[in-house]
CSV table of C-alpha atoms in Angstrom, one decimal:
chain,number,residue,atom,x,y,z
A,1,UNK,CA,21.3,39.9,35.8
A,2,UNK,CA,19.6,36.5,35.6
A,3,UNK,CA,16.2,36.2,34.0
A,4,UNK,CA,13.9,33.5,32.8
A,5,UNK,CA,11.3,34.2,30.2
A,6,UNK,CA,8.3,32.0,29.4
A,7,UNK,CA,6.6,33.9,26.6
A,8,UNK,CA,3.6,31.6,26.4
A,9,UNK,CA,1.1,32.6,29.1
A,10,UNK,CA,-1.5,30.1,28.3
A,11,UNK,CA,-1.7,27.1,25.9
A,12,UNK,CA,-4.8,25.0,25.2
A,13,UNK,CA,-4.6,21.7,23.4
A,14,UNK,CA,-6.9,18.7,22.8
A,15,UNK,CA,-5.9,15.5,24.5
A,16,UNK,CA,-3.3,13.4,22.6
A,17,UNK,CA,-1.8,16.5,20.9
A,18,UNK,CA,1.9,17.2,21.4
A,19,UNK,CA,2.7,20.5,23.1
A,20,UNK,CA,6.0,22.4,23.6
A,21,UNK,CA,6.5,24.9,26.4
A,22,UNK,CA,9.2,27.4,25.7
A,23,UNK,CA,11.8,28.7,28.1
A,24,UNK,CA,14.5,31.3,27.4
A,25,UNK,CA,17.0,32.3,30.1
A,26,UNK,CA,19.7,34.9,30.6
A,27,UNK,CA,22.7,34.5,32.9
A,28,UNK,CA,26.4,35.6,32.9
A,29,UNK,CA,27.3,32.5,34.9
A,30,UNK,CA,29.1,29.7,33.0
A,31,UNK,CA,27.8,27.1,35.4
A,32,UNK,CA,24.2,26.9,36.4
A,33,UNK,CA,21.2,24.6,36.7
A,34,UNK,CA,17.9,24.8,34.8
A,35,UNK,CA,14.7,23.3,36.1
A,36,UNK,CA,11.1,22.6,35.2
A,37,UNK,CA,8.4,22.4,37.9
A,38,UNK,CA,4.8,21.6,37.5
A,39,UNK,CA,2.1,23.3,39.6
A,40,UNK,CA,-1.2,21.4,39.6
A,41,UNK,CA,-4.4,23.1,40.8
A,42,UNK,CA,-3.7,22.0,44.3
A,43,UNK,CA,-0.8,24.4,44.4
A,44,UNK,CA,2.3,22.6,45.4
A,45,UNK,CA,5.3,22.6,43.0
A,46,UNK,CA,6.4,19.3,41.7
A,47,UNK,CA,9.9,18.9,40.5
A,48,UNK,CA,10.2,17.5,36.9
A,49,UNK,CA,13.8,17.8,35.8
A,50,UNK,CA,17.2,19.5,36.5
A,51,UNK,CA,19.8,20.1,33.9
A,52,UNK,CA,23.4,21.1,34.4
A,53,UNK,CA,24.8,23.8,32.1
A,54,UNK,CA,27.5,21.4,31.0
A,55,UNK,CA,25.1,18.8,29.9
A,56,UNK,CA,23.4,19.6,26.6
A,57,UNK,CA,22.0,16.2,26.0
A,58,UNK,CA,18.3,16.0,25.4
A,59,UNK,CA,16.4,14.0,27.9
A,60,UNK,CA,13.3,11.8,27.5
A,61,UNK,CA,11.2,10.5,30.4
A,62,UNK,CA,8.1,8.8,29.3
A,63,UNK,CA,5.9,11.3,27.5
A,64,UNK,CA,8.1,14.2,28.6
A,65,UNK,CA,11.2,15.4,26.8
A,66,UNK,CA,13.5,18.4,27.2
A,67,UNK,CA,15.6,20.2,24.6
A,68,UNK,CA,18.5,22.2,26.1
A,69,UNK,CA,20.4,24.5,23.7
A,70,UNK,CA,23.0,26.8,25.1
A,71,UNK,CA,23.5,28.5,21.8
A,72,UNK,CA,20.0,29.9,22.0
A,73,UNK,CA,19.8,30.0,25.8
A,74,UNK,CA,16.7,27.8,25.7
A,75,UNK,CA,15.4,24.9,27.6
A,76,UNK,CA,12.1,23.8,26.1
A,77,UNK,CA,9.8,21.1,27.4
A,78,UNK,CA,7.7,18.9,25.2
A,79,UNK,CA,4.8,16.7,26.3
A,80,UNK,CA,3.9,14.0,23.8
A,81,UNK,CA,0.3,12.7,23.5
A,82,UNK,CA,-0.9,15.1,26.2
A,83,UNK,CA,-3.5,14.0,28.8
A,84,UNK,CA,-6.0,15.9,30.8
A,85,UNK,CA,-3.9,15.2,33.9
A,86,UNK,CA,-1.1,17.3,32.4
A,87,UNK,CA,-3.2,20.4,32.9
A,88,UNK,CA,-1.2,22.6,35.2
A,89,UNK,CA,1.0,25.6,35.4
A,90,UNK,CA,4.6,24.8,34.3
A,91,UNK,CA,7.5,26.9,35.5
A,92,UNK,CA,11.0,27.0,34.2
A,93,UNK,CA,13.7,28.1,36.7
A,94,UNK,CA,17.4,29.0,36.8
A,95,UNK,CA,19.7,28.5,39.8
A,96,UNK,CA,23.1,30.1,40.2
A,97,UNK,CA,26.2,28.0,41.0
A,98,UNK,CA,28.5,30.9,41.3
A,99,UNK,CA,31.5,29.8,43.3
A,100,UNK,CA,31.3,30.2,47.0
A,101,UNK,CA,28.2,32.4,46.8
A,102,UNK,CA,26.1,29.5,45.6
A,103,UNK,CA,22.9,29.8,47.4
A,104,UNK,CA,20.6,27.5,45.5
A,105,UNK,CA,18.2,30.4,44.9
A,106,UNK,CA,15.8,29.8,42.0
A,107,UNK,CA,14.8,32.5,39.5
A,108,UNK,CA,11.5,31.6,38.0
A,109,UNK,CA,9.8,32.4,34.8
A,110,UNK,CA,6.3,33.7,34.8
A,111,UNK,CA,4.8,30.2,34.2
A,112,UNK,CA,2.8,28.7,31.3
A,113,UNK,CA,-0.7,27.5,32.0
A,114,UNK,CA,-1.4,24.4,30.0
A,115,UNK,CA,-5.0,23.3,29.6
A,116,UNK,CA,-5.6,19.9,28.0
A,117,UNK,CA,-9.1,19.4,26.9
A,118,UNK,CA,-10.7,15.9,26.6
B,1,UNK,CA,7.1,10.0,54.8
B,2,UNK,CA,9.5,13.0,54.7
B,3,UNK,CA,8.2,16.3,53.4
B,4,UNK,CA,7.5,20.0,54.0
B,5,UNK,CA,4.4,21.0,56.0
B,6,UNK,CA,3.0,24.5,55.7
B,7,UNK,CA,0.2,25.8,57.9
B,8,UNK,CA,-2.3,27.1,57.8
B,9,UNK,CA,-3.6,26.4,54.3
B,10,UNK,CA,-5.7,29.6,54.4
B,11,UNK,CA,-5.0,32.7,56.4
B,12,UNK,CA,-6.7,36.0,56.8
B,13,UNK,CA,-5.1,39.2,58.0
B,14,UNK,CA,-6.7,42.3,59.4
B,15,UNK,CA,-5.3,45.8,58.8
B,16,UNK,CA,-2.3,46.5,61.0
B,17,UNK,CA,-1.9,42.9,62.0
B,18,UNK,CA,1.1,40.7,61.9
B,19,UNK,CA,0.6,37.1,60.9
B,20,UNK,CA,3.0,34.2,60.9
B,21,UNK,CA,3.1,31.4,58.4
B,22,UNK,CA,4.6,28.1,59.5
B,23,UNK,CA,7.0,25.9,57.5
B,24,UNK,CA,8.3,22.6,59.0
B,25,UNK,CA,10.4,20.0,57.2
B,26,UNK,CA,11.6,16.6,58.3
B,27,UNK,CA,13.9,16.0,55.3
B,28,UNK,CA,17.0,17.1,57.3
B,29,UNK,CA,17.6,19.8,54.6
B,30,UNK,CA,20.0,22.6,55.5
B,31,UNK,CA,18.6,25.3,53.2
B,32,UNK,CA,15.1,26.7,53.4
B,33,UNK,CA,13.3,29.3,51.2
B,34,UNK,CA,10.2,31.4,51.2
B,35,UNK,CA,8.6,32.4,47.9
B,36,UNK,CA,5.6,34.6,47.1
B,37,UNK,CA,3.4,33.9,44.1
B,38,UNK,CA,1.0,36.4,42.7
B,39,UNK,CA,-1.7,35.5,40.1
B,40,UNK,CA,-0.2,35.0,36.6
B,41,UNK,CA,3.3,35.5,37.9
B,42,UNK,CA,6.2,33.3,38.8
B,43,UNK,CA,7.6,32.8,42.2
B,44,UNK,CA,9.7,35.6,43.8
B,45,UNK,CA,12.1,34.9,46.6
B,46,UNK,CA,11.4,36.6,50.0
B,47,UNK,CA,14.0,35.2,52.3
B,48,UNK,CA,16.3,32.2,52.5
B,49,UNK,CA,18.4,30.4,55.0
B,50,UNK,CA,21.3,28.1,54.4
B,51,UNK,CA,22.1,27.2,58.0
B,52,UNK,CA,20.5,27.5,61.4
B,53,UNK,CA,20.6,31.0,63.0
B,54,UNK,CA,21.4,32.6,59.6
B,55,UNK,CA,19.2,34.0,56.8
B,56,UNK,CA,19.4,36.4,54.0
B,57,UNK,CA,17.0,38.7,52.2
B,58,UNK,CA,15.7,37.7,48.8
B,59,UNK,CA,14.3,40.0,46.1
B,60,UNK,CA,11.2,41.2,47.9
B,61,UNK,CA,12.0,41.1,51.7
B,62,UNK,CA,10.4,44.4,52.6
B,63,UNK,CA,7.5,43.9,55.0
B,64,UNK,CA,8.5,40.4,55.9
B,65,UNK,CA,10.6,38.8,58.7
B,66,UNK,CA,11.9,35.3,59.4
B,67,UNK,CA,13.7,33.3,62.0
B,68,UNK,CA,15.7,30.0,61.8
B,69,UNK,CA,16.2,28.8,65.3
B,70,UNK,CA,15.8,25.1,64.4
B,71,UNK,CA,17.0,23.3,61.3
B,72,UNK,CA,13.5,22.0,60.6
B,73,UNK,CA,11.6,25.2,61.0
B,74,UNK,CA,11.5,28.5,59.1
B,75,UNK,CA,8.5,30.6,60.0
B,76,UNK,CA,7.6,33.7,57.9
B,77,UNK,CA,6.0,36.7,59.5
B,78,UNK,CA,4.0,39.1,57.3
B,79,UNK,CA,4.2,42.4,59.1
B,80,UNK,CA,1.8,45.4,58.9
B,81,UNK,CA,4.4,47.1,56.8
B,82,UNK,CA,3.6,44.8,53.9
B,83,UNK,CA,0.9,46.8,52.2
B,84,UNK,CA,-0.1,44.2,49.6
B,85,UNK,CA,0.2,40.8,51.4
B,86,UNK,CA,-2.5,39.0,49.4
B,87,UNK,CA,-0.7,36.2,47.7
B,88,UNK,CA,0.2,32.5,47.7
B,89,UNK,CA,3.2,31.7,49.8
B,90,UNK,CA,5.4,28.7,49.2
B,91,UNK,CA,8.1,27.3,51.4
B,92,UNK,CA,10.9,25.1,50.0
B,93,UNK,CA,14.0,23.3,51.3
B,94,UNK,CA,17.0,21.7,49.7
B,95,UNK,CA,20.3,20.0,50.5
B,96,UNK,CA,23.6,19.8,48.6
B,97,UNK,CA,22.5,21.7,45.6
B,98,UNK,CA,19.7,19.2,44.9
B,99,UNK,CA,16.3,20.3,43.6
B,100,UNK,CA,14.2,22.2,46.0
B,101,UNK,CA,11.2,20.4,47.6
B,102,UNK,CA,8.1,22.6,48.1
B,103,UNK,CA,5.3,22.6,50.6
B,104,UNK,CA,1.6,22.9,49.7
B,105,UNK,CA,1.5,26.6,50.2
B,106,UNK,CA,-0.5,29.1,52.3
B,107,UNK,CA,-3.0,31.4,50.7
B,108,UNK,CA,-3.1,34.8,52.6
B,109,UNK,CA,-5.9,37.2,52.1
B,110,UNK,CA,-6.9,40.6,53.6
B,111,UNK,CA,-10.1,40.9,55.6
């Protein structure tokens, strides 16, 4: 069975602190995608990143960086120098790419609520 | 601008009533999805459709129904059989295994 676990329910930091959001996944598939989405208070989900299971390179985009490690089945997300606008719920998700049955379905973690205080 | 439009933003249901949530996209995406979000929980898949006139049940389809008569539309009906319908409902679409785009959601409550 596929599963995504975000053990941190809520995190509170002060502005300019760095913060890492953890994501651990389970899948029997050898090919899959991992995602991070942001959900601001307005409710919509905003896509942040997609990572292919074959690509373990870390990625940096401005203040955001992602650390993908297949050996530990983790895909952690770090925000450097956090800002109040980063306050949101962040979801990690897994998508199957299983042969002809690929449906693009997303399996979501429970989400981590990040509060950045001024 | 292309995107996904969900309506209404807020919806109230009376006991024994069916209600329909609208989801329209002008992104020309083939696949569309409905998710349910409960407080403090992740999103769970209700139904999905990869092509017109075809759809499949997700993980929590009981008490819900959908149709896909047009590529751009994927309405979700919450039937009276759904005993705990209060939740935030999100519609999404995608194409060619690209990341899903999400609408702004509909918040459904019981009167």
